[in-house]
PDB file of C-alpha atoms in Angstrom:
ATOM      1  CA  THR U 166       0.898   5.681 -29.057  1.00 89.00           C
ATOM      2  CA  PHE U 167       3.005   2.649 -29.896  1.00 94.00           C
ATOM      3  CA  ASP U 168       6.031   4.965 -30.195  1.00 95.00           C
ATOM      4  CA  SER U 169       5.713   6.745 -26.846  1.00 96.00           C
ATOM      5  CA  PRO U 170       8.726   6.887 -24.474  1.00 97.00           C
ATOM      6  CA  GLU U 171       7.080   4.305 -22.211  1.00 94.00           C
ATOM      7  CA  MET U 172       6.524   1.922 -25.123  1.00 97.00           C
ATOM      8  CA  ARG U 173      10.133   2.302 -26.291  1.00 98.00           C
ATOM      9  CA  ILE U 174      11.270   1.334 -22.785  1.00 98.00           C
ATOM     10  CA  LEU U 175       8.954  -1.677 -22.916  1.00 97.00           C
ATOM     11  CA  TYR U 176      10.417  -2.747 -26.278  1.00 98.00           C
ATOM     12  CA  ARG U 177      13.930  -2.663 -24.815  1.00 98.00           C
ATOM     13  CA  ILE U 178      12.846  -4.897 -21.933  1.00 98.00           C
ATOM     14  CA  LEU U 179      11.050  -7.309 -24.256  1.00 98.00           C
ATOM     15  CA  ASP U 180      13.958  -7.294 -26.723  1.00 98.00           C
ATOM     16  CA  TRP U 181      16.281  -8.466 -23.958  1.00 98.00           C
ATOM     17  CA  ASN U 182      13.909 -11.237 -22.885  1.00 98.00           C
ATOM     18  CA  GLN U 183      13.306 -12.349 -26.471  1.00 98.00           C
ATOM     19  CA  LYS U 184      17.056 -12.499 -27.126  1.00 98.00           C
ATOM     20  CA  HIS U 185      17.713 -14.519 -23.963  1.00 98.00           C
ATOM     21  CA  ASN U 186      14.756 -16.885 -24.436  1.00 97.00           C
ATOM     22  CA  THR U 187      13.182 -15.783 -21.145  1.00 97.00           C
ATOM     23  CA  ASP U 188       9.479 -16.210 -20.368  1.00 96.00           C
ATOM     24  CA  VAL U 189       7.702 -12.927 -19.572  1.00 97.00           C
ATOM     25  CA  PHE U 190       4.912 -12.555 -17.013  1.00 96.00           C
ATOM     26  CA  PHE U 191       3.210  -9.401 -18.325  1.00 97.00           C
ATOM     27  CA  GLN U 192       1.561  -7.232 -15.679  1.00 94.00           C
ATOM     28  CA  GLN U 193      -1.112  -4.570 -16.209  1.00 92.00           C
ATOM     29  CA  MET U 194      -0.828  -2.693 -12.936  1.00 90.00           C
ATOM     30  CA  TRP U 195      -3.647  -0.131 -13.056  1.00 89.00           C
ATOM     31  CA  VAL U 196      -5.885   1.729 -15.488  1.00 87.00           C
ATOM     32  CA  ASN U 197      -5.265   5.359 -14.410  1.00 87.00           C
ATOM     33  CA  THR U 198      -7.203   7.110 -17.183  1.00 90.00           C
ATOM     34  CA  ALA U 199      -9.987   9.575 -16.450  1.00 92.00           C
ATOM     35  CA  TRP U 200     -12.259   8.411 -19.292  1.00 94.00           C
ATOM     36  CA  LEU U 201     -12.183   4.794 -18.115  1.00 94.00           C
ATOM     37  CA  ALA U 202     -12.465   5.433 -14.352  1.00 93.00           C
ATOM     38  CA  TYR U 203     -15.715   5.536 -12.435  1.00 93.00           C
ATOM     39  CA  PRO U 204     -17.109   9.113 -12.421  1.00 91.00           C
ATOM     40  CA  GLU U 205     -16.572   9.487  -8.668  1.00 89.00           C
ATOM     41  CA  SER U 206     -12.827   8.831  -9.132  1.00 88.00           C
ATOM     42  CA  ARG U 207     -12.054  10.733 -12.345  1.00 88.00           C
ATOM     43  CA  ASP U 208     -10.941  14.069 -10.907  1.00 89.00           C
ATOM     44  CA  ASP U 209      -8.750  12.751  -8.091  1.00 88.00           C
ATOM     45  CA  PRO U 210      -5.408  11.349  -9.324  1.00 88.00           C
ATOM     46  CA  ILE U 211      -5.125   8.985  -6.333  1.00 86.00           C
ATOM     47  CA  GLU U 212      -8.696   7.723  -6.594  1.00 87.00           C
ATOM     48  CA  ARG U 213      -8.370   7.365 -10.380  1.00 90.00           C
ATOM     49  CA  VAL U 214      -5.375   5.035  -9.984  1.00 91.00           C
ATOM     50  CA  HIS U 215      -7.443   2.766  -7.727  1.00 92.00           C
ATOM     51  CA  SER U 216     -10.544   2.661  -9.943  1.00 94.00           C
ATOM     52  CA  ALA U 217     -11.459  -0.494 -11.804  1.00 95.00           C
ATOM     53  CA  PRO U 218     -12.350   0.134 -15.462  1.00 95.00           C
ATOM     54  CA  ARG U 219     -15.923   1.380 -15.761  1.00 95.00           C
ATOM     55  CA  ASP U 220     -16.204  -0.072 -19.284  1.00 96.00           C
ATOM     56  CA  LEU U 221     -14.803  -3.609 -19.202  1.00 97.00           C
ATOM     57  CA  ASN U 222     -15.156  -4.105 -22.955  1.00 97.00           C
ATOM     58  CA  ALA U 223     -13.134  -0.965 -23.705  1.00 97.00           C
ATOM     59  CA  PHE U 224     -10.514  -2.058 -21.181  1.00 97.00           C
ATOM     60  CA  ALA U 225     -10.360  -5.591 -22.584  1.00 98.00           C
ATOM     61  CA  ASN U 226     -10.137  -4.401 -26.187  1.00 97.00           C
ATOM     62  CA  GLY U 227      -7.321  -2.019 -25.290  1.00 96.00           C
ATOM     63  CA  LEU U 228      -5.334  -4.682 -23.468  1.00 97.00           C
ATOM     64  CA  ALA U 229      -5.935  -7.266 -26.198  1.00 98.00           C
ATOM     65  CA  THR U 230      -4.922  -4.738 -28.878  1.00 98.00           C
ATOM     66  CA  LEU U 231      -1.661  -4.171 -27.006  1.00 97.00           C
ATOM     67  CA  MET U 232      -1.008  -7.924 -26.742  1.00 98.00           C
ATOM     68  CA  GLU U 233      -1.838  -8.424 -30.431  1.00 98.00           C
ATOM     69  CA  TYR U 234       0.575  -5.668 -31.417  1.00 98.00           C
ATOM     70  CA  LEU U 235       3.387  -6.972 -29.221  1.00 98.00           C
ATOM     71  CA  ILE U 236       2.984 -10.661 -30.023  1.00 98.00           C
ATOM     72  CA  LYS U 237       1.797 -10.700 -33.638  1.00 97.00           C
ATOM     73  CA  LYS U 238       3.215  -7.508 -35.128  1.00 97.00           C
ATOM     74  CA  ARG U 239       6.450  -7.162 -33.154  1.00 97.00           C
ATOM     75  CA  GLY U 240       6.939 -10.914 -32.691  1.00 98.00           C
ATOM     76  CA  TYR U 241       7.477 -11.056 -28.932  1.00 98.00           C
ATOM     77  CA  THR U 242       6.867 -14.755 -28.404  1.00 97.00           C
ATOM     78  CA  CYS U 243       8.507 -14.378 -24.976  1.00 98.00           C
ATOM     79  CA  ILE U 244       5.207 -13.081 -23.494  1.00 98.00           C
ATOM     80  CA  LYS U 245       3.757 -16.211 -21.884  1.00 97.00           C
ATOM     81  CA  TRP U 246       1.347 -14.973 -19.160  1.00 97.00           C
ATOM     82  CA  LEU U 247      -0.882 -11.933 -18.658  1.00 98.00           C
ATOM     83  CA  SER U 248      -2.198 -10.463 -15.390  1.00 97.00           C
ATOM     84  CA  ILE U 249      -4.932  -7.857 -15.837  1.00 96.00           C
ATOM     85  CA  THR U 250      -4.460  -5.861 -12.607  1.00 94.00           C
ATOM     86  CA  ASN U 251      -2.364  -5.492  -9.479  1.00 92.00           C
ATOM     87  CA  GLY U 252      -3.547  -6.479  -6.019  1.00 90.00           C
ATOM     88  CA  PRO U 253      -7.359  -6.650  -6.261  1.00 92.00           C
ATOM     89  CA  GLY U 254      -9.649  -7.617  -3.403  1.00 90.00           C
ATOM     90  CA  ALA U 255      -9.012  -4.947  -0.740  1.00 87.00           C
ATOM     91  CA  ASN U 256      -9.961  -1.334  -0.039  1.00 85.00           C
ATOM     92  CA  TRP U 257      -6.376  -0.228  -0.859  1.00 85.00           C
ATOM     93  CA  SER U 258      -6.192  -2.144  -4.122  1.00 88.00           C
ATOM     94  CA  TRP U 259      -6.295  -1.177  -7.793  1.00 90.00           C
ATOM     95  CA  TRP U 260      -9.644  -2.664  -8.887  1.00 93.00           C
ATOM     96  CA  GLN U 261     -12.305  -0.759  -6.938  1.00 92.00           C
ATOM     97  CA  GLY U 262     -15.870   0.209  -7.678  1.00 92.00           C
ATOM     98  CA  PRO U 263     -17.583   3.607  -7.534  1.00 88.00           C
ATOM     99  CA  SER U 264     -17.650   3.683  -3.722  1.00 85.00           C
ATOM    100  CA  ARG U 265     -14.078   2.349  -3.434  1.00 85.00           C
ATOM    101  CA  GLU U 266     -15.357  -1.109  -2.622  1.00 90.00           C
ATOM    102  CA  PRO U 267     -13.153  -3.929  -3.963  1.00 91.00           C
ATOM    103  CA  LEU U 268     -14.617  -5.680  -6.985  1.00 93.00           C
ATOM    104  CA  THR U 269     -14.011  -9.234  -8.137  1.00 94.00           C
ATOM    105  CA  ILE U 270     -11.844  -9.470 -11.251  1.00 95.00           C
ATOM    106  CA  GLY U 271     -13.936 -12.291 -12.757  1.00 95.00           C
ATOM    107  CA  PRO U 272     -15.856 -10.100 -15.240  1.00 96.00           C
ATOM    108  CA  GLY U 273     -12.587  -8.431 -16.251  1.00 97.00           C
ATOM    109  CA  LEU U 274     -10.936 -11.799 -16.838  1.00 97.00           C
ATOM    110  CA  ALA U 275     -13.894 -12.934 -18.957  1.00 97.00           C
ATOM    111  CA  ALA U 276     -13.836  -9.743 -21.047  1.00 98.00           C
ATOM    112  CA  VAL U 277     -10.072  -9.956 -21.646  1.00 98.00           C
ATOM    113  CA  ARG U 278     -10.249 -13.680 -22.423  1.00 97.00           C
ATOM    114  CA  LYS U 279     -12.932 -12.984 -25.059  1.00 98.00           C
ATOM    115  CA  ALA U 280     -11.031 -10.045 -26.592  1.00 98.00           C
ATOM    116  CA  LEU U 281      -7.835 -12.104 -26.834  1.00 98.00           C
ATOM    117  CA  ALA U 282      -9.681 -14.999 -28.474  1.00 98.00           C
ATOM    118  CA  GLN U 283     -11.194 -12.626 -31.053  1.00 98.00           C
ATOM    119  CA  ARG U 284      -7.619 -11.774 -32.072  1.00 98.00           C
ATOM    120  CA  GLY U 285      -6.536 -15.406 -32.218  1.00 97.00           C
ATOM    121  CA  LEU U 286      -4.424 -15.146 -29.071  1.00 98.00           C
ATOM    122  CA  ASN U 287      -4.325 -18.020 -26.603  1.00 95.00           C
ATOM    123  CA  LEU U 288      -2.409 -16.126 -23.929  1.00 97.00           C
ATOM    124  CA  PRO U 289      -3.039 -17.610 -20.458  1.00 97.00           C
ATOM    125  CA  LEU U 290      -4.327 -15.237 -17.784  1.00 97.00           C
ATOM    126  CA  SER U 291      -2.974 -15.284 -14.244  1.00 96.00           C
ATOM    127  CA  GLY U 292      -4.591 -14.120 -11.035  1.00 93.00           C
ATOM    128  CA  PRO U 293      -5.653 -12.972  -8.580  1.00 93.00           C
ATOM    129  CA  ASP U 294      -2.269 -11.215  -8.245  1.00 92.00           C
ATOM    130  CA  SER U 295      -2.929 -10.409  -4.600  1.00 90.00           C
ATOM    131  CA  GLY U 296      -2.454 -11.793  -1.115  1.00 85.00           C
ATOM    132  CA  VAL U 297      -4.064 -15.099  -0.245  1.00 83.00           C
ATOM    133  CA  GLU U 298      -6.050 -13.361   2.529  1.00 83.00           C
ATOM    134  CA  VAL U 299      -8.184 -11.525  -0.053  1.00 87.00           C
ATOM    135  CA  LEU U 300      -8.394 -14.386  -2.555  1.00 85.00           C
ATOM    136  CA  HIS U 301     -12.172 -14.810  -2.406  1.00 85.00           C
ATOM    137  CA  ALA U 302     -12.855 -11.066  -2.534  1.00 87.00           C
ATOM    138  CA  ALA U 303     -10.685 -10.783  -5.649  1.00 90.00           C
ATOM    139  CA  LEU U 304     -11.704 -13.979  -7.422  1.00 89.00           C
ATOM    140  CA  LYS U 305     -14.893 -16.018  -7.131  1.00 90.00           C
ATOM    141  CA  SER U 306     -14.653 -19.796  -7.428  1.00 85.00           C
ATOM    142  CA  ASP U 307     -16.784 -19.721 -10.592  1.00 88.00           C
ATOM    143  CA  ASP U 308     -14.083 -17.619 -12.277  1.00 90.00           C
ATOM    144  CA  GLU U 309     -11.200 -20.042 -11.697  1.00 87.00           C
ATOM    145  CA  SER U 310     -11.693 -21.624 -15.120  1.00 91.00           C
ATOM    146  CA  LEU U 311     -10.681 -18.295 -16.719  1.00 95.00           C
ATOM    147  CA  LEU U 312      -7.187 -18.578 -15.255  1.00 95.00           C
ATOM    148  CA  GLY U 313      -4.209 -20.383 -16.719  1.00 96.00           C
ATOM    149  CA  ALA U 314      -2.215 -19.882 -13.512  1.00 95.00           C
ATOM    150  CA  TYR U 315      -2.534 -18.636  -9.955  1.00 94.00           C
ATOM    151  CA  ASP U 316      -0.267 -15.903  -8.660  1.00 93.00           C
ATOM    152  CA  PHE U 317      -0.027 -14.543  -5.156  1.00 91.00           C
ATOM    153  CA  HIS U 318       1.750 -11.793  -3.237  1.00 88.00           C
ATOM    154  CA  ASP U 319       3.399 -12.296   0.148  1.00 85.00           C
ATOM    155  CA  TYR U 320       4.697  -9.404   2.235  1.00 79.00           C
ATOM    156  CA  SER U 321       4.824 -11.250   5.551  1.00 75.00           C
ATOM    157  CA  ILE U 322       8.493 -12.206   5.268  1.00 71.00           C
ATOM    158  CA  ARG U 323      10.546 -11.643   8.432  1.00 67.00           C
ATOM    159  CA  ILE U 324      14.185 -12.584   8.243  1.00 62.00           C
ATOM    160  CA  ASP U 325      15.855 -11.139  11.356  1.00 60.00           C
ATOM    161  CA  ALA U 326      17.164 -12.177  14.746  1.00 49.00           C
ATOM    162  CA  ASN U 327      13.638 -12.485  16.186  1.00 56.00           C
ATOM    163  CA  SER U 328      12.300 -14.845  13.544  1.00 59.00           C
ATOM    164  CA  ALA U 329      13.468 -18.258  14.706  1.00 62.00           C
ATOM    165  CA  GLY U 330      11.459 -20.889  12.854  1.00 67.00           C
ATOM    166  CA  TYR U 331       9.770 -18.287  10.682  1.00 67.00           C
ATOM    167  CA  LEU U 332      11.570 -19.273   7.501  1.00 68.00           C
ATOM    168  CA  GLU U 333      10.365 -22.858   7.900  1.00 74.00           C
ATOM    169  CA  LYS U 334       6.808 -21.546   8.318  1.00 73.00           C
ATOM    170  CA  GLN U 335       7.232 -19.455   5.161  1.00 74.00           C
ATOM    171  CA  VAL U 336       8.260 -22.523   3.185  1.00 77.00           C
ATOM    172  CA  ARG U 337       5.203 -24.376   4.505  1.00 80.00           C
ATOM    173  CA  ASP U 338       2.930 -21.457   3.555  1.00 82.00           C
ATOM    174  CA  ILE U 339       4.275 -21.368   0.000  1.00 85.00           C
ATOM    175  CA  SER U 340       3.975 -25.153  -0.230  1.00 88.00           C
ATOM    176  CA  THR U 341       0.315 -24.839   0.805  1.00 88.00           C
ATOM    177  CA  ARG U 342      -0.284 -22.278  -1.959  1.00 88.00           C
ATOM    178  CA  ALA U 343       1.493 -24.458  -4.500  1.00 91.00           C
ATOM    179  CA  LYS U 344      -0.681 -27.421  -3.497  1.00 92.00           C
ATOM    180  CA  PHE U 345      -3.813 -25.266  -3.819  1.00 89.00           C
ATOM    181  CA  ALA U 346      -2.817 -24.219  -7.347  1.00 91.00           C
ATOM    182  CA  HIS U 347      -1.763 -27.707  -8.397  1.00 94.00           C
ATOM    183  CA  ASP U 348      -4.952 -29.242  -6.984  1.00 93.00           C
ATOM    184  CA  HIS U 349      -6.765 -26.900  -9.385  1.00 90.00           C
ATOM    185  CA  GLY U 350      -4.537 -28.037 -12.263  1.00 93.00           C
ATOM    186  CA  LYS U 351      -2.654 -24.742 -12.526  1.00 94.00           C
ATOM    187  CA  PRO U 352       0.928 -23.563 -11.962  1.00 93.00           C
ATOM    188  CA  LEU U 353       1.786 -21.074  -9.230  1.00 93.00           C
ATOM    189  CA  PHE U 354       3.676 -17.778  -9.398  1.00 93.00           C
ATOM    190  CA  MET U 355       4.815 -15.835  -6.352  1.00 90.00           C
ATOM    191  CA  SER U 356       4.588 -12.583  -8.274  1.00 89.00           C
ATOM    192  CA  GLU U 357       5.476 -10.295  -5.352  1.00 88.00           C
ATOM    193  CA  PHE U 358       7.547 -11.357  -2.376  1.00 82.00           C
ATOM    194  CA  GLY U 359       9.027  -9.323   0.466  1.00 78.00           C
ATOM    195  CA  THR U 360       8.320  -7.545   3.719  1.00 73.00           C
ATOM    196  CA  ILE U 361       6.581  -4.474   5.039  1.00 69.00           C
ATOM    197  CA  ASP U 362       8.009  -5.098   8.532  1.00 66.00           C
ATOM    198  CA  PHE U 363      11.233  -3.278   9.360  1.00 60.00           C
ATOM    199  CA  PRO U 364      13.969  -4.577  11.708  1.00 57.00           C
ATOM    200  CA  LEU U 365      14.126  -3.001  15.129  1.00 58.00           C
ATOM    201  CA  ALA U 366      17.681  -1.914  14.354  1.00 57.00           C
ATOM    202  CA  PRO U 367      19.740  -1.850  11.165  1.00 55.00           C
ATOM    203  CA  ASP U 368      21.694  -5.039  10.529  1.00 50.00           C
TER     204      ASP U 368
END
């Protein structure tokens, strides 16, 4: 419900951003509901989290209803961007088909874009919200027009004693992604940024 503990936490976060005139990048991480998951994933809580929505129209209407409530009824004009899922395009991601194969988010973007428009919302969508290495598995070139922005994840950061010259390479990599986005007439977000490599010793 709109008065659940999770929603009250969300209102506090949005209240702060609204008060401080901060732009919000709103992230739908995963679906995680049995009724909307593919049948093969419904009964396993881990598999269910990774399932793409089986009914894209139901998913899109739910997400658009949430955005309509937050923006129009509660007046959160701070919400400027919407990402429909986290990390699609790989076999570990959160937008997978019935056999755990990664699905493109294009049909999901189209469904959400339509549902938002039906409610008079012109909220730009961002994607693919994943690493650049799975870009084309997550998002087909024909779907780029559905996006208002590109956003990428990067967990290849290595800042330690063994990474001479690596920071310069990282800057070049991000510059390449920015150029890619700008060449397509869109802004770029680095929506996740960090490392999954650990130093050899604590420092």
